[in-house]
Structure formats: C-alpha cells, structure tokens
Short mmCIF file of C-alpha atoms in Angstrom, two decimals:
data_model
loop_
_atom_site.label_atom_id
_atom_site.label_comp_id
_atom_site.label_asym_id
_atom_site.label_seq_id
_atom_site.Cartn_x
_atom_site.Cartn_y
_atom_site.Cartn_z
CA MET U 105 10.40 31.46 3.82
CA THR U 106 10.80 28.05 2.24
CA THR U 107 7.99 26.52 0.21
CA PRO U 108 7.18 22.99 1.35
CA VAL U 109 8.07 20.30 -1.16
CA THR U 110 5.17 18.07 -2.17
CA PRO U 111 6.10 14.39 -2.35
CA VAL U 112 6.25 12.99 -5.88
CA LEU U 113 5.17 9.41 -6.65
CA ARG U 114 7.10 7.18 -9.02
CA GLU U 115 7.56 3.50 -9.68
CA MET U 116 9.65 1.68 -7.06
CA ARG U 117 12.86 0.26 -8.51
CA TRP U 118 15.57 -2.05 -7.12
CA TRP U 119 17.81 0.88 -6.21
CA ASP U 120 15.10 2.13 -3.80
CA ILE U 121 15.23 -1.00 -1.65
CA ASP U 122 17.86 0.31 0.81
CA SER U 123 15.83 3.47 1.52
CA VAL U 124 12.61 1.47 1.68
CA LEU U 125 14.18 -0.94 4.19
CA GLU U 126 15.27 1.97 6.40
CA LEU U 127 11.73 3.26 6.57
CA GLU U 128 10.32 -0.26 6.89
CA LYS U 129 12.52 -1.03 9.92
CA ASP U 130 11.63 2.29 11.56
CA LEU U 131 7.88 1.84 11.13
CA PHE U 132 7.55 -1.94 11.50
CA PRO U 133 10.47 -3.03 13.72
CA GLU U 134 8.95 -6.36 14.77
CA ASP U 135 7.61 -7.50 11.42
CA ALA U 136 9.63 -5.62 8.79
CA TRP U 137 9.86 -7.11 5.33
CA SER U 138 13.22 -8.45 4.25
CA ARG U 139 15.28 -7.31 1.27
CA GLY U 140 14.37 -10.58 -0.47
CA MET U 141 10.65 -9.94 -0.05
CA PHE U 142 10.94 -6.57 -1.80
CA TRP U 143 13.13 -8.05 -4.56
CA SER U 144 10.56 -10.78 -5.13
CA GLU U 145 7.69 -8.30 -5.36
CA LEU U 146 9.58 -6.01 -7.75
CA ALA U 147 10.39 -9.00 -9.97
CA HIS U 148 6.66 -9.22 -10.71
CA SER U 149 6.09 -5.50 -11.24
CA ARG U 150 7.34 -4.91 -14.79
CA GLY U 151 6.57 -6.11 -18.27
CA PRO U 152 3.43 -7.38 -19.97
CA GLU U 153 2.86 -10.09 -17.35
CA ALA U 154 3.21 -7.72 -14.36
CA THR U 155 0.94 -8.52 -11.42
CA ARG U 156 2.35 -5.98 -8.95
CA ARG U 157 2.43 -2.19 -8.61
CA TYR U 158 4.95 -0.64 -6.21
CA VAL U 159 5.48 3.08 -5.83
CA VAL U 160 7.65 5.35 -3.71
CA ALA U 161 6.98 8.91 -2.58
CA GLU U 162 9.97 11.22 -2.69
CA GLU U 163 10.35 14.66 -1.20
CA GLY U 164 13.43 16.13 -2.78
CA GLU U 165 16.04 13.38 -2.44
CA ARG U 166 14.32 11.72 0.54
CA LEU U 167 12.01 8.72 0.35
CA VAL U 168 9.02 9.51 2.61
CA GLY U 169 6.63 6.70 1.72
CA TYR U 170 5.98 3.63 -0.37
CA ALA U 171 3.15 1.28 -1.20
CA GLY U 172 2.52 -1.96 -3.06
CA LEU U 173 -0.36 -3.95 -4.53
CA ALA U 174 -0.51 -7.52 -5.85
CA SER U 175 -3.11 -8.61 -8.39
CA ALA U 176 -4.38 -12.12 -9.00
CA GLY U 177 -4.42 -11.48 -12.74
CA THR U 178 -7.06 -9.66 -14.74
CA ALA U 179 -10.69 -10.46 -15.32
CA SER U 180 -9.93 -11.22 -18.96
CA ASP U 181 -7.34 -13.86 -17.93
CA SER U 182 -9.85 -16.11 -16.23
CA GLY U 183 -13.23 -14.86 -17.36
CA SER U 184 -14.09 -14.03 -13.75
CA ALA U 185 -13.53 -11.01 -11.58
CA ALA U 186 -9.95 -10.55 -10.46
CA GLY U 187 -8.88 -9.47 -7.02
CA ALA U 188 -5.96 -7.55 -5.57
CA ASP U 189 -4.24 -7.27 -2.21
CA VAL U 190 -2.71 -4.17 -0.71
CA GLN U 191 0.64 -5.60 0.32
CA THR U 192 2.05 -2.57 2.13
CA ILE U 193 1.65 1.15 2.70
CA ALA U 194 4.16 3.14 4.73
CA VAL U 195 4.53 6.85 5.42
CA ALA U 196 7.44 8.44 7.29
CA ARG U 197 6.37 9.54 10.78
CA ASP U 198 7.02 13.21 10.03
CA HIS U 199 4.52 12.94 7.14
CA TRP U 200 1.69 11.39 9.14
CA GLY U 201 -1.48 13.45 8.84
CA THR U 202 -0.39 15.14 5.59
CA GLY U 203 -2.58 13.10 3.24
CA LEU U 204 0.33 11.11 1.83
CA GLY U 205 -1.24 7.81 2.90
CA SER U 206 -4.34 8.77 0.91
CA VAL U 207 -2.24 9.62 -2.14
CA LEU U 208 -0.45 6.26 -1.95
CA LEU U 209 -3.68 4.32 -1.48
CA THR U 210 -5.30 6.18 -4.38
CA GLU U 211 -2.40 5.11 -6.61
CA LEU U 212 -2.81 1.48 -5.55
CA LEU U 213 -6.53 1.62 -6.31
CA ARG U 214 -5.76 3.06 -9.74
CA ALA U 215 -3.49 0.05 -10.28
CA ALA U 216 -6.30 -2.29 -9.14
CA THR U 217 -8.51 -0.69 -11.78
CA ALA U 218 -5.82 -1.18 -14.44
CA PHE U 219 -5.61 -4.84 -13.38
CA GLU U 220 -9.43 -5.03 -13.76
CA CYS U 221 -9.93 -6.04 -10.13
CA ALA U 222 -13.45 -6.21 -8.74
CA GLU U 223 -12.25 -6.25 -5.15
CA VAL U 224 -9.24 -5.21 -3.11
CA MET U 225 -8.32 -6.93 0.13
CA LEU U 226 -5.84 -6.02 2.84
CA GLU U 227 -4.68 -6.97 6.31
CA CYS U 228 -4.05 -4.28 8.88
CA ARG U 229 -2.58 -4.64 12.35
CA ILE U 230 -5.43 -4.66 14.83
CA ASP U 231 -3.60 -1.97 16.84
CA ASN U 232 -3.06 0.35 13.83
CA VAL U 233 -6.19 2.48 14.21
CA ARG U 234 -4.76 5.31 12.05
CA ALA U 235 -4.50 2.95 9.05
CA GLN U 236 -7.93 1.42 9.69
CA LYS U 237 -9.53 4.87 9.60
CA LEU U 238 -7.77 5.65 6.30
CA TYR U 239 -9.07 2.44 4.73
CA GLU U 240 -12.60 3.04 6.05
CA ARG U 241 -12.61 6.54 4.47
CA PHE U 242 -11.97 4.84 1.12
CA GLY U 243 -14.86 2.43 1.61
CA PHE U 244 -13.03 -0.65 2.91
CA GLU U 245 -15.06 -2.76 5.31
CA ALA U 246 -13.82 -5.11 8.02
CA ILE U 247 -14.69 -8.72 7.16
CA GLY U 248 -12.69 -10.76 9.67
CA PHE U 249 -9.49 -11.36 11.60
CA ARG U 250 -6.32 -13.35 11.14
CA ARG U 251 -5.10 -14.42 14.55
CA GLY U 252 -1.35 -14.08 15.12
CA TYR U 253 -0.81 -12.85 11.54
CA TYR U 254 2.04 -10.46 12.32
CA GLN U 255 5.09 -12.31 13.60
CA PRO U 256 7.13 -12.49 15.72
CA GLY U 257 4.87 -10.23 17.82
CA ASN U 258 1.86 -12.54 17.37
CA VAL U 259 -0.37 -9.52 16.59
CA ASP U 260 -3.78 -10.11 15.02
CA ALA U 261 -4.71 -8.62 11.64
CA LEU U 262 -8.01 -7.04 10.72
CA VAL U 263 -9.01 -8.21 7.22
CA MET U 264 -10.68 -5.51 5.14
CA ARG U 265 -12.26 -5.54 1.68
CA LEU U 266 -13.28 -2.96 -0.90
CA THR U 267 -15.65 -4.05 -3.68
CA THR U 268 -16.90 -2.20 -6.72
CA ALA U 269 -20.07 -0.19 -6.38
CA SER U 270 -21.15 -1.05 -9.91
CA ASP U 271 -20.59 -3.65 -12.59
CA SER U 272 -17.81 -1.62 -14.17
CA GLY U 273 -15.13 -4.04 -12.99
CA SER U 274 -12.93 -1.43 -11.39
CA ALA U 275 -12.22 -1.29 -7.69
CA ALA U 276 -11.43 2.42 -7.82
CA VAL U 277 -14.96 3.36 -8.88
CA SER U 278 -16.15 3.73 -5.31
CA THR U 279 -12.91 4.78 -3.71
CA SER U 280 -13.02 8.54 -3.47
CA GLU U 281 -12.03 9.28 0.07
CA ARG U 282 -15.12 10.19 2.03
CA GLY U 283 -15.10 13.43 3.98
CA THR U 284 -11.39 14.10 3.60
CA GLU U 285 -9.37 16.13 1.16
CA ILE U 286 -6.70 14.22 -0.75
CA ASN U 287 -3.46 16.12 -0.78
CA GLY U 288 0.26 15.51 -0.79
#
C-alpha cells in the first residue's frame, strides 16, 4: 500500500511558469492568464519592496495547485490600512475536495497579515460555486458584482471582501475556516 503524498507549498519561481500555465489552461480555458501576466506578478514578489506573494503546491514532482496575492503596500507606508487582492487560486481537478484550496488560501491570508492588510478582496466567477463556498467558510462576504469581468466569455464576477475582526491590522485574524478541517 502506498502512502499518499501531501502537497508541499513553496514560493512560486519563474521556472514554475510552464507547469502553472498547463494547469491554468486546463482549469480556466476561456480566461487563462498569459505567461507575461505571471512574469509580471513574479517580478513584484521578491525583495524588500515586494508587494506580491505567489506559491505553488507540489506533490512529488507534480504541481497540483498555485495561488497569488497582491498587496497595495503596508499600513506603515501610507499611515492608513492597506488592502490586498487574491489574484488567483487554482487546484488540479484530481485534488478538488482535499482541502488544498484551504491550505493555499490560508497561505495567502498569512501573506496579507505580513503585508499588514486590514482587508482582502477578490473576484470569483459567478458560476464557480465551489470557490464561493470556500471563501465564505473563511469569512469573505459578497459585496457586489463586476459585469462581464471574465473575458472573452463575458462572465460576471462576484466581488468578495474579508475584513479584520479587530483592530490588530491583520486580515488573517478572523480567517480560520469555519466548520471545516484544514488539511493537505
């Protein structure tokens, strides 16, 4: 009997882009990100001025998920509360329902805390109920729609927001997944 391998998270690097694009095109065929979009995001993910956090999930040698967050700076930069946006979360189809999406989102919320973000925003395809339920378990609330956001399919996006539960300045304070075990 073979023991299942638990996916391991690590920082996304430029050499991951080909594998990320494969998964991206499988999961989001109509509105997949381009190679240039990933390169641009990764260019802002390292060094003292980093405003992005991108991670991949690997199971053995196989990439089975990835996620990214963009921050609008830190609270100390502007003197006001900073915000972040979940840019992307993707999990290979054969890993749906395993908790990997929760693990990836937890990592992004940790990054939002490190960036001192008071709120985290995201857009989710209106027809992606699985993702909406994940975000709701973490405390995200629907706050509006973006009509025709996903192109070329002209699919609407549900806009969701997570805010801190206290004045601690960290978005991850109130983000323990409600009613669901977090596992790999």
